[in-house]
Amino acid sequence: MGITFGKRKLKIKIMGEQETANEELDQPHNEQFYTVPKNPQTSDEKAVETKKNIGFKDLLQNIYDISINKLNLSDFTVYTYYYSDNRYQFGKITGRTNLNEIQLEKYLSFKELTIIRRASGLSESGEYRSRLVTLINYKDNDYILIWSSILYEIFNEEKISEIKKLMEEMRD
């Protein structure tokens, strides 16, 4: 098993109506250029394509805005996780809540949408009184979605149904 360098580099530049790809092979002077014209689309096709091409971070920002502004929640945090080196590895994508690995591993045991409430605040953060946790798989990646609130009884049936709608929109 060895490490090799200098294999293949691919650069794509979009200029006006054309995509140009410059592919450099092992020989530095062997360059090939490809030009692919874009197909004209109708406005309906563009709207569908725009919805498909919305980035994951933009989608999370929309959920964050709705969660904070419309649902009056305190925080929306997203962590990604995967199993490597005989333990789970976590990475925070968005949100203000910082949780350690032990707390996040506890959340991995929740198979459904789960509400956690403590009158004196959650053990990992004193300012939040309740938290809603769910696990999702989005485009072959696993995520922990966490909604937090300073209110004790905020996650009622109405809020949970709104959050479920947000998650269904995310899957579409």
Short mmCIF file of C-alpha atoms in Angstrom, two decimals:
data_model
loop_
_atom_site.label_atom_id
_atom_site.label_comp_id
_atom_site.label_asym_id
_atom_site.label_seq_id
_atom_site.Cartn_x
_atom_site.Cartn_y
_atom_site.Cartn_z
CA MET A 1 0.00 0.00 0.00
CA GLY A 2 1.66 3.18 -1.12
CA ILE A 3 0.83 6.82 -1.47
CA THR A 4 0.88 8.35 -4.93
CA PHE A 5 0.83 12.00 -5.87
CA GLY A 6 0.09 13.93 -9.02
CA LYS A 7 -2.64 11.73 -10.44
CA ARG A 8 -5.51 13.70 -11.90
CA LYS A 9 -6.81 17.19 -11.31
CA LEU A 10 -10.16 18.40 -12.56
CA LYS A 11 -11.13 22.05 -12.70
CA ILE A 12 -14.54 23.24 -13.83
CA LYS A 13 -15.20 26.84 -14.72
CA ILE A 14 -18.64 28.15 -15.62
CA MET A 15 -18.46 31.06 -18.04
CA GLY A 16 -21.69 32.48 -19.38
CA GLU A 17 -23.60 29.74 -21.15
CA GLN A 18 -20.82 27.13 -21.30
CA GLU A 19 -19.11 24.78 -18.86
CA THR A 20 -15.43 24.22 -19.50
CA ALA A 21 -13.53 21.34 -17.94
CA ASN A 22 -9.74 21.31 -17.89
CA GLU A 23 -8.30 17.89 -17.11
CA GLU A 24 -4.58 17.57 -16.41
CA LEU A 25 -3.16 14.08 -16.69
CA ASP A 26 0.17 12.78 -15.38
CA GLN A 27 2.03 14.52 -18.21
CA PRO A 28 2.03 18.28 -17.53
CA HIS A 29 1.65 19.26 -21.19
CA ASN A 30 -1.20 16.89 -22.05
CA GLU A 31 -4.34 19.03 -21.65
CA GLN A 32 -7.80 18.30 -22.96
CA PHE A 33 -10.68 20.77 -23.08
CA TYR A 34 -14.35 19.85 -23.05
CA THR A 35 -17.21 22.22 -23.74
CA VAL A 36 -20.73 21.25 -22.71
CA PRO A 37 -23.51 23.68 -23.70
CA LYS A 38 -26.40 24.07 -21.28
CA ASN A 39 -29.82 22.93 -22.42
CA PRO A 40 -32.54 25.57 -22.55
CA GLN A 41 -35.17 24.95 -19.86
CA THR A 42 -38.68 26.13 -19.25
CA SER A 43 -39.52 28.12 -16.11
CA ASP A 44 -41.24 25.06 -14.52
CA GLU A 45 -38.14 22.93 -15.03
CA LYS A 46 -35.98 25.70 -13.54
CA ALA A 47 -38.20 25.90 -10.46
CA VAL A 48 -37.98 22.14 -9.89
CA GLU A 49 -34.21 22.18 -10.47
CA THR A 50 -33.78 25.12 -8.06
CA LYS A 51 -35.66 23.20 -5.36
CA LYS A 52 -33.45 20.14 -5.96
CA ASN A 53 -30.22 22.17 -5.95
CA ILE A 54 -30.86 23.95 -2.67
CA GLY A 55 -27.89 23.25 -0.46
CA PHE A 56 -28.10 21.34 2.78
CA LYS A 57 -26.83 24.35 4.75
CA ASP A 58 -29.50 26.54 3.13
CA LEU A 59 -32.13 23.97 4.05
CA LEU A 60 -30.90 23.93 7.64
CA GLN A 61 -30.91 27.74 7.71
CA ASN A 62 -34.57 27.73 6.59
CA ILE A 63 -35.44 25.25 9.35
CA TYR A 64 -33.48 27.38 11.85
CA ASP A 65 -35.34 30.55 10.83
CA ILE A 66 -38.75 28.88 11.09
CA SER A 67 -37.83 27.24 14.41
CA ILE A 68 -36.67 30.47 16.01
CA ASN A 69 -39.05 33.01 14.46
CA LYS A 70 -42.28 31.08 13.90
CA LEU A 71 -42.16 28.32 16.52
CA ASN A 72 -40.48 30.53 19.19
CA LEU A 73 -37.84 27.96 20.09
CA SER A 74 -34.49 28.95 21.59
CA ASP A 75 -32.08 26.96 19.45
CA PHE A 76 -31.81 24.47 16.59
CA THR A 77 -28.57 22.47 16.45
CA VAL A 78 -27.48 19.83 13.96
CA TYR A 79 -24.69 17.30 14.43
CA THR A 80 -23.43 14.78 11.92
CA TYR A 81 -22.12 11.42 13.10
CA TYR A 82 -20.44 8.31 11.77
CA TYR A 83 -18.77 5.25 13.25
CA SER A 84 -14.99 5.13 12.96
CA ASP A 85 -12.08 3.81 15.07
CA ASN A 86 -14.46 1.79 17.27
CA ARG A 87 -16.39 4.87 18.38
CA TYR A 88 -18.77 7.47 17.06
CA GLN A 89 -17.32 10.63 15.58
CA PHE A 90 -19.43 13.81 15.79
CA GLY A 91 -19.27 17.10 13.96
CA LYS A 92 -21.40 20.17 14.63
CA ILE A 93 -22.93 21.71 11.51
CA THR A 94 -25.07 24.52 12.90
CA GLY A 95 -26.49 25.90 16.14
CA ARG A 96 -25.34 27.40 19.43
CA THR A 97 -25.61 24.35 21.69
CA ASN A 98 -22.28 22.59 22.28
CA LEU A 99 -22.68 19.01 23.47
CA ASN A 100 -19.92 16.55 24.27
CA GLU A 101 -19.59 13.03 22.86
CA ILE A 102 -21.18 11.30 25.86
CA GLN A 103 -24.32 13.43 25.62
CA LEU A 104 -24.54 12.92 21.86
CA GLU A 105 -24.07 9.14 22.19
CA LYS A 106 -26.98 9.15 24.63
CA TYR A 107 -29.10 10.81 21.92
CA LEU A 108 -28.15 8.06 19.43
CA SER A 109 -30.25 5.61 21.44
CA PHE A 110 -33.45 7.54 20.61
CA LYS A 111 -35.05 5.80 17.64
CA GLU A 112 -38.01 8.19 17.35
CA LEU A 113 -38.73 11.85 17.89
CA THR A 114 -38.00 12.23 21.62
CA ILE A 115 -38.73 15.02 24.09
CA ILE A 116 -36.45 15.53 27.08
CA ARG A 117 -37.71 17.77 29.92
CA ARG A 118 -36.21 18.76 33.26
CA ALA A 119 -37.67 21.47 35.48
CA SER A 120 -34.25 22.57 36.69
CA GLY A 121 -32.71 22.53 33.22
CA LEU A 122 -30.99 19.80 31.28
CA SER A 123 -27.83 18.42 32.83
CA GLU A 124 -25.66 19.57 29.90
CA SER A 125 -27.01 23.13 29.73
CA GLY A 126 -28.75 24.98 32.52
CA GLU A 127 -30.47 27.58 30.35
CA TYR A 128 -32.61 25.08 28.42
CA ARG A 129 -35.55 23.36 30.11
CA SER A 130 -36.68 21.10 27.26
CA ARG A 131 -35.23 19.57 24.15
CA LEU A 132 -36.61 17.64 21.17
CA VAL A 133 -34.19 15.19 19.54
CA THR A 134 -34.47 13.15 16.36
CA LEU A 135 -32.12 11.18 14.14
CA ILE A 136 -32.36 11.38 10.36
CA ASN A 137 -30.57 9.99 7.36
CA TYR A 138 -30.34 12.58 4.58
CA LYS A 139 -28.58 11.74 1.32
CA ASP A 140 -26.67 8.81 2.88
CA ASN A 141 -25.42 10.86 5.86
CA ASP A 142 -26.63 10.53 9.44
CA TYR A 143 -27.61 13.59 11.47
CA ILE A 144 -28.87 14.43 14.95
CA LEU A 145 -31.38 17.30 14.91
CA ILE A 146 -31.91 19.03 18.25
CA TRP A 147 -34.47 21.72 19.03
CA SER A 148 -34.01 23.41 22.42
CA SER A 149 -36.16 25.77 24.47
CA ILE A 150 -35.92 27.69 27.72
CA LEU A 151 -39.58 26.83 28.33
CA TYR A 152 -40.48 23.62 30.08
CA GLU A 153 -43.72 22.66 28.29
CA ILE A 154 -43.17 24.13 24.81
CA PHE A 155 -43.15 20.86 22.83
CA ASN A 156 -46.88 20.23 22.57
CA GLU A 157 -48.72 18.39 19.78
CA GLU A 158 -48.94 21.54 17.63
CA LYS A 159 -45.19 22.23 17.78
CA ILE A 160 -44.35 18.60 17.14
CA SER A 161 -46.61 18.50 14.07
CA GLU A 162 -44.94 21.70 12.74
CA ILE A 163 -41.50 20.16 13.25
CA LYS A 164 -42.60 16.97 11.50
CA LYS A 165 -43.76 19.09 8.54
CA LEU A 166 -40.34 20.74 8.42
CA MET A 167 -38.67 17.35 8.36
CA GLU A 168 -40.97 16.10 5.59
CA GLU A 169 -40.09 19.16 3.49
CA MET A 170 -36.45 18.39 4.11
CA ARG A 171 -36.85 14.87 2.73
CA ASP A 172 -38.55 16.13 -0.46
#
